[in-house]
């Protein structure tokens, strides 16, 4: 067995260099993938007939309708938790009715799209990475390239389109479930009449708030699909490589989703929404 | 590849679209299809807490929302444009789009004449405000701000009246300003010094001794008072007072005579009169001194009598005890 030695300053500097190289390569690959994806999407826009609708519908079913129960449950519970926490604090000041404001704004602007994105990352992002990684291990991607078929168009575009369609729809479901969760707390714990809570929610929320959440969900969908597919393509040619690619897809997606959420929130704030 | 469950996917997409449209509609898209009336008002005070979207209420009933807040640079007034749903108003029926102009504005015009005003009110403890339309008592005290020059088509101007909290805030600010001027440190130091002085004074042996003396005096006074109470009946006091009144009347008469004499005095007779007057005064003083001496003696006797009666109350019936006679032993 090799004897372990204390890391020297040289090893530390080497480590920083290696990490920098990895980050640089990662960024380069990400930019290259984004460019390739943009070109493919532009091509698809010019030639809609080239879209593989069958696969697209399959992924819509996989990422959308199959994810609906878990999205409804998670978002309902999120609204419930949020309402409960707000109720505990607001009861002290006799401002229970403002639970509707807090839950409404939080769910529609932030938590609805974010929670749906997290679920989609865990379900769809990892599935995309594993699927493409396995295809890479089996050299199916090389086979597609050899036959002159674009792997990007064949594999990524259906997934991307499916995500872009299903994520906003899932967010709508998630938003409504979250609002119902808050209403459950308002009606049962705070003894607010359902009509009063409903009227307050309608009063404070606007279509703009609702649509901002949907815009976020579209951005998140793009990120999750793109990162999932990219990590799949970057997978190493063994079973462990596929596992690492899947893990990396989930972690990277979550990171970029949160970063994008922060940027969008600031952007909307600057724009006055 | 496993095919998609198209029915499930269709239900998912359709439900999603329906939910989307329903949510957007209920969250305010329905407002687009409602006919709105516009009201305008001007505020001279700060409108902090009022924002675009804040509620507009008529006697507490929500009738619309604030649409626009503008600062008029020419007169520094805050113009607030409001959107109001006219269908809320109506004598048991909703207004149709056609008679909004006639009925709704006619109603507001007549109400404005009889004192309908806009006023900022707090919506709760959060500091948010809303515009309240009501008939306030102090309308006549406040001048009506002139109508804005550019009011726009289908806009109706309603004057505003200053809010109640404006005065309250002014009062609070004034009070706080006055309180801030109080030099607490100086007061505190002075109070501490005074307390120390008081403590030192209270611990002074002379004061303690003085207090003891006062206590003794008080006890003696109480005893004397009790004795006097027993002896000095109301009738006696009246009698003494009557005598004193007589003496005082005599003195008064004497003073008057002296005054007359002085007034009618001539130069050659003045000295003689003055001498005789001085003599009279001297006599009177002697008499007074004598009277007071007698009174003093009388008081002493009364005190002695009271003490005696206190020791032997039955003597008031039997008279003074005869000296005890000693009999021979056999």
PDB file of N, CA, C and O in Angstrom, chain B residues 129-167:
ATOM      1  N   UNK B 129     -52.340  52.704   3.002  1.00  0.00           N
ATOM      2  CA  UNK B 129     -53.524  53.557   3.063  1.00  0.00           C
ATOM      3  C   UNK B 129     -54.459  53.268   1.902  1.00  0.00           C
ATOM      4  O   UNK B 129     -54.044  52.681   0.895  1.00  0.00           O
ATOM      5  N   UNK B 130     -55.675  53.733   2.044  1.00  0.00           N
ATOM      6  CA  UNK B 130     -56.633  53.662   0.957  1.00  0.00           C
ATOM      7  C   UNK B 130     -57.395  54.983   0.902  1.00  0.00           C
ATOM      8  O   UNK B 130     -57.293  55.809   1.811  1.00  0.00           O
ATOM      9  N   UNK B 131     -58.125  55.175  -0.160  1.00  0.00           N
ATOM     10  CA  UNK B 131     -58.889  56.417  -0.315  1.00  0.00           C
ATOM     11  C   UNK B 131     -60.334  56.145   0.097  1.00  0.00           C
ATOM     12  O   UNK B 131     -60.973  55.226  -0.430  1.00  0.00           O
ATOM     13  N   UNK B 132     -60.802  56.926   1.046  1.00  0.00           N
ATOM     14  CA  UNK B 132     -62.165  56.755   1.548  1.00  0.00           C
ATOM     15  C   UNK B 132     -63.024  57.903   1.013  1.00  0.00           C
ATOM     16  O   UNK B 132     -62.646  59.071   1.140  1.00  0.00           O
ATOM     17  N   UNK B 133     -64.157  57.566   0.436  1.00  0.00           N
ATOM     18  CA  UNK B 133     -65.100  58.586  -0.015  1.00  0.00           C
ATOM     19  C   UNK B 133     -66.250  58.624   0.980  1.00  0.00           C
ATOM     20  O   UNK B 133     -66.933  57.614   1.176  1.00  0.00           O
ATOM     21  N   UNK B 134     -66.414  59.759   1.613  1.00  0.00           N
ATOM     22  CA  UNK B 134     -67.455  59.837   2.649  1.00  0.00           C
ATOM     23  C   UNK B 134     -67.825  61.306   2.884  1.00  0.00           C
ATOM     24  O   UNK B 134     -67.208  62.206   2.306  1.00  0.00           O
ATOM     25  N   UNK B 135     -68.780  61.506   3.767  1.00  0.00           N
ATOM     26  CA  UNK B 135     -69.230  62.865   4.102  1.00  0.00           C
ATOM     27  C   UNK B 135     -68.653  63.198   5.478  1.00  0.00           C
ATOM     28  O   UNK B 135     -69.155  62.718   6.493  1.00  0.00           O
ATOM     29  N   UNK B 136     -67.573  63.946   5.503  1.00  0.00           N
ATOM     30  CA  UNK B 136     -66.855  64.194   6.753  1.00  0.00           C
ATOM     31  C   UNK B 136     -67.371  65.481   7.411  1.00  0.00           C
ATOM     32  O   UNK B 136     -67.785  66.416   6.722  1.00  0.00           O
ATOM     33  N   UNK B 137     -67.260  65.507   8.740  1.00  0.00           N
ATOM     34  CA  UNK B 137     -67.831  66.634   9.504  1.00  0.00           C
ATOM     35  C   UNK B 137     -67.083  67.947   9.287  1.00  0.00           C
ATOM     36  O   UNK B 137     -67.676  69.007   9.282  1.00  0.00           O
ATOM     37  N   UNK B 138     -65.739  67.837   9.153  1.00  0.00           N
ATOM     38  CA  UNK B 138     -64.922  69.050   9.123  1.00  0.00           C
ATOM     39  C   UNK B 138     -64.699  69.595   7.714  1.00  0.00           C
ATOM     40  O   UNK B 138     -63.733  70.302   7.464  1.00  0.00           O
ATOM     41  N   UNK B 139     -65.586  69.257   6.806  1.00  0.00           N
ATOM     42  CA  UNK B 139     -65.423  69.674   5.402  1.00  0.00           C
ATOM     43  C   UNK B 139     -65.422  71.193   5.270  1.00  0.00           C
ATOM     44  O   UNK B 139     -64.607  71.780   4.559  1.00  0.00           O
ATOM     45  N   UNK B 140     -66.328  71.833   6.012  1.00  0.00           N
ATOM     46  CA  UNK B 140     -66.476  73.284   5.870  1.00  0.00           C
ATOM     47  C   UNK B 140     -65.242  74.049   6.343  1.00  0.00           C
ATOM     48  O   UNK B 140     -64.982  75.159   5.890  1.00  0.00           O
ATOM     49  N   UNK B 141     -64.445  73.433   7.248  1.00  0.00           N
ATOM     50  CA  UNK B 141     -63.257  74.119   7.785  1.00  0.00           C
ATOM     51  C   UNK B 141     -62.124  74.182   6.759  1.00  0.00           C
ATOM     52  O   UNK B 141     -61.279  75.047   6.814  1.00  0.00           O
ATOM     53  N   UNK B 142     -62.085  73.185   5.862  1.00  0.00           N
ATOM     54  CA  UNK B 142     -60.972  73.094   4.925  1.00  0.00           C
ATOM     55  C   UNK B 142     -61.366  73.608   3.545  1.00  0.00           C
ATOM     56  O   UNK B 142     -62.419  73.230   3.025  1.00  0.00           O
ATOM     57  N   UNK B 143     -60.511  74.436   2.952  1.00  0.00           N
ATOM     58  CA  UNK B 143     -60.850  74.955   1.637  1.00  0.00           C
ATOM     59  C   UNK B 143     -60.752  73.866   0.564  1.00  0.00           C
ATOM     60  O   UNK B 143     -59.914  72.972   0.659  1.00  0.00           O
ATOM     61  N   UNK B 144     -61.622  73.970  -0.413  1.00  0.00           N
ATOM     62  CA  UNK B 144     -61.631  72.988  -1.499  1.00  0.00           C
ATOM     63  C   UNK B 144     -60.523  73.344  -2.489  1.00  0.00           C
ATOM     64  O   UNK B 144     -60.425  74.481  -2.946  1.00  0.00           O
ATOM     65  N   UNK B 145     -59.671  72.344  -2.785  1.00  0.00           N
ATOM     66  CA  UNK B 145     -58.591  72.580  -3.748  1.00  0.00           C
ATOM     67  C   UNK B 145     -59.197  72.711  -5.140  1.00  0.00           C
ATOM     68  O   UNK B 145     -60.150  71.989  -5.477  1.00  0.00           O
ATOM     69  N   UNK B 146     -58.652  73.624  -5.959  1.00  0.00           N
ATOM     70  CA  UNK B 146     -59.248  73.804  -7.278  1.00  0.00           C
ATOM     71  C   UNK B 146     -59.072  72.566  -8.170  1.00  0.00           C
ATOM     72  O   UNK B 146     -58.101  71.821  -8.019  1.00  0.00           O
ATOM     73  N   UNK B 147     -60.005  72.406  -9.042  1.00  0.00           N
ATOM     74  CA  UNK B 147     -60.011  71.262  -9.954  1.00  0.00           C
ATOM     75  C   UNK B 147     -58.768  71.296 -10.847  1.00  0.00           C
ATOM     76  O   UNK B 147     -58.360  72.384 -11.286  1.00  0.00           O
ATOM     77  N   UNK B 148     -58.121  70.145 -11.112  1.00  0.00           N
ATOM     78  CA  UNK B 148     -56.946  70.174 -11.995  1.00  0.00           C
ATOM     79  C   UNK B 148     -57.295  70.713 -13.376  1.00  0.00           C
ATOM     80  O   UNK B 148     -58.422  70.513 -13.862  1.00  0.00           O
ATOM     81  N   UNK B 149     -56.324  71.376 -13.971  1.00  0.00           N
ATOM     82  CA  UNK B 149     -56.578  71.998 -15.277  1.00  0.00           C
ATOM     83  C   UNK B 149     -56.827  70.943 -16.354  1.00  0.00           C
ATOM     84  O   UNK B 149     -57.727  71.055 -17.164  1.00  0.00           O
ATOM     85  N   UNK B 150     -55.973  69.893 -16.308  1.00  0.00           N
ATOM     86  CA  UNK B 150     -56.171  68.800 -17.275  1.00  0.00           C
ATOM     87  C   UNK B 150     -56.748  67.616 -16.508  1.00  0.00           C
ATOM     88  O   UNK B 150     -56.073  67.017 -15.665  1.00  0.00           O
ATOM     89  N   UNK B 151     -57.976  67.322 -16.786  1.00  0.00           N
ATOM     90  CA  UNK B 151     -58.624  66.248 -16.012  1.00  0.00           C
ATOM     91  C   UNK B 151     -58.942  65.037 -16.876  1.00  0.00           C
ATOM     92  O   UNK B 151     -59.115  63.932 -16.403  1.00  0.00           O
ATOM     93  N   UNK B 152     -58.953  65.201 -18.171  1.00  0.00           N
ATOM     94  CA  UNK B 152     -59.187  64.065 -19.059  1.00  0.00           C
ATOM     95  C   UNK B 152     -60.658  63.795 -19.268  1.00  0.00           C
ATOM     96  O   UNK B 152     -61.511  64.233 -18.497  1.00  0.00           O
ATOM     97  N   UNK B 153     -60.893  63.018 -20.293  1.00  0.00           N
ATOM     98  CA  UNK B 153     -62.268  62.699 -20.661  1.00  0.00           C
ATOM     99  C   UNK B 153     -62.830  61.637 -19.712  1.00  0.00           C
ATOM    100  O   UNK B 153     -62.129  60.748 -19.275  1.00  0.00           O
ATOM    101  N   UNK B 154     -64.061  61.777 -19.374  1.00  0.00           N
ATOM    102  CA  UNK B 154     -64.771  60.821 -18.513  1.00  0.00           C
ATOM    103  C   UNK B 154     -64.155  60.705 -17.114  1.00  0.00           C
ATOM    104  O   UNK B 154     -64.227  59.656 -16.480  1.00  0.00           O
ATOM    105  N   UNK B 155     -63.479  61.772 -16.679  1.00  0.00           N
ATOM    106  CA  UNK B 155     -62.949  61.803 -15.319  1.00  0.00           C
ATOM    107  C   UNK B 155     -63.789  62.754 -14.477  1.00  0.00           C
ATOM    108  O   UNK B 155     -64.196  63.792 -14.974  1.00  0.00           O
ATOM    109  N   UNK B 156     -63.996  62.405 -13.237  1.00  0.00           N
ATOM    110  CA  UNK B 156     -64.816  63.246 -12.379  1.00  0.00           C
ATOM    111  C   UNK B 156     -63.995  63.648 -11.163  1.00  0.00           C
ATOM    112  O   UNK B 156     -63.390  62.794 -10.507  1.00  0.00           O
ATOM    113  N   UNK B 157     -63.979  64.968 -10.878  1.00  0.00           N
ATOM    114  CA  UNK B 157     -63.148  65.467  -9.777  1.00  0.00           C
ATOM    115  C   UNK B 157     -63.920  65.475  -8.466  1.00  0.00           C
ATOM    116  O   UNK B 157     -65.031  66.004  -8.404  1.00  0.00           O
ATOM    117  N   UNK B 158     -63.314  64.902  -7.441  1.00  0.00           N
ATOM    118  CA  UNK B 158     -63.880  64.964  -6.090  1.00  0.00           C
ATOM    119  C   UNK B 158     -62.814  65.578  -5.185  1.00  0.00           C
ATOM    120  O   UNK B 158     -61.702  65.037  -5.092  1.00  0.00           O
ATOM    121  N   UNK B 159     -63.109  66.679  -4.520  1.00  0.00           N
ATOM    122  CA  UNK B 159     -62.096  67.302  -3.648  1.00  0.00           C
ATOM    123  C   UNK B 159     -61.741  66.404  -2.464  1.00  0.00           C
ATOM    124  O   UNK B 159     -62.518  65.519  -2.097  1.00  0.00           O
ATOM    125  N   UNK B 160     -60.591  66.669  -1.912  1.00  0.00           N
ATOM    126  CA  UNK B 160     -60.154  65.875  -0.761  1.00  0.00           C
ATOM    127  C   UNK B 160     -60.240  66.712   0.511  1.00  0.00           C
ATOM    128  O   UNK B 160     -60.333  67.934   0.468  1.00  0.00           O
ATOM    129  N   UNK B 161     -60.177  66.033   1.637  1.00  0.00           N
ATOM    130  CA  UNK B 161     -60.128  66.706   2.928  1.00  0.00           C
ATOM    131  C   UNK B 161     -58.960  66.109   3.712  1.00  0.00           C
ATOM    132  O   UNK B 161     -58.687  64.916   3.572  1.00  0.00           O
ATOM    133  N   UNK B 162     -58.238  66.907   4.493  1.00  0.00           N
ATOM    134  CA  UNK B 162     -57.058  66.360   5.191  1.00  0.00           C
ATOM    135  C   UNK B 162     -57.441  65.221   6.119  1.00  0.00           C
ATOM    136  O   UNK B 162     -58.492  65.248   6.743  1.00  0.00           O
ATOM    137  N   UNK B 163     -56.566  64.248   6.190  1.00  0.00           N
ATOM    138  CA  UNK B 163     -56.858  63.083   7.013  1.00  0.00           C
ATOM    139  C   UNK B 163     -56.651  63.402   8.496  1.00  0.00           C
ATOM    140  O   UNK B 163     -55.900  64.306   8.847  1.00  0.00           O
ATOM    141  N   UNK B 164     -57.315  62.612   9.319  1.00  0.00           N
ATOM    142  CA  UNK B 164     -57.260  62.843  10.771  1.00  0.00           C
ATOM    143  C   UNK B 164     -55.860  62.606  11.306  1.00  0.00           C
ATOM    144  O   UNK B 164     -55.394  63.304  12.198  1.00  0.00           O
ATOM    145  N   UNK B 165     -55.175  61.614  10.728  1.00  0.00           N
ATOM    146  CA  UNK B 165     -53.851  61.273  11.271  1.00  0.00           C
ATOM    147  C   UNK B 165     -52.813  62.331  10.952  1.00  0.00           C
ATOM    148  O   UNK B 165     -51.751  62.359  11.559  1.00  0.00           O
ATOM    149  N   UNK B 166     -53.133  63.243  10.029  1.00  0.00           N
ATOM    150  CA  UNK B 166     -52.180  64.318   9.730  1.00  0.00           C
ATOM    151  C   UNK B 166     -51.994  65.182  10.984  1.00  0.00           C
ATOM    152  O   UNK B 166     -50.877  65.501  11.385  1.00  0.00           O
ATOM    153  N   UNK B 167     -53.153  65.531  11.581  1.00  0.00           N
ATOM    154  CA  UNK B 167     -53.108  66.345  12.798  1.00  0.00           C
ATOM    155  C   UNK B 167     -52.462  65.573  13.938  1.00  0.00           C
ATOM    156  O   UNK B 167     -51.696  66.119  14.716  1.00  0.00           O
TER     157      UNK B 167
END
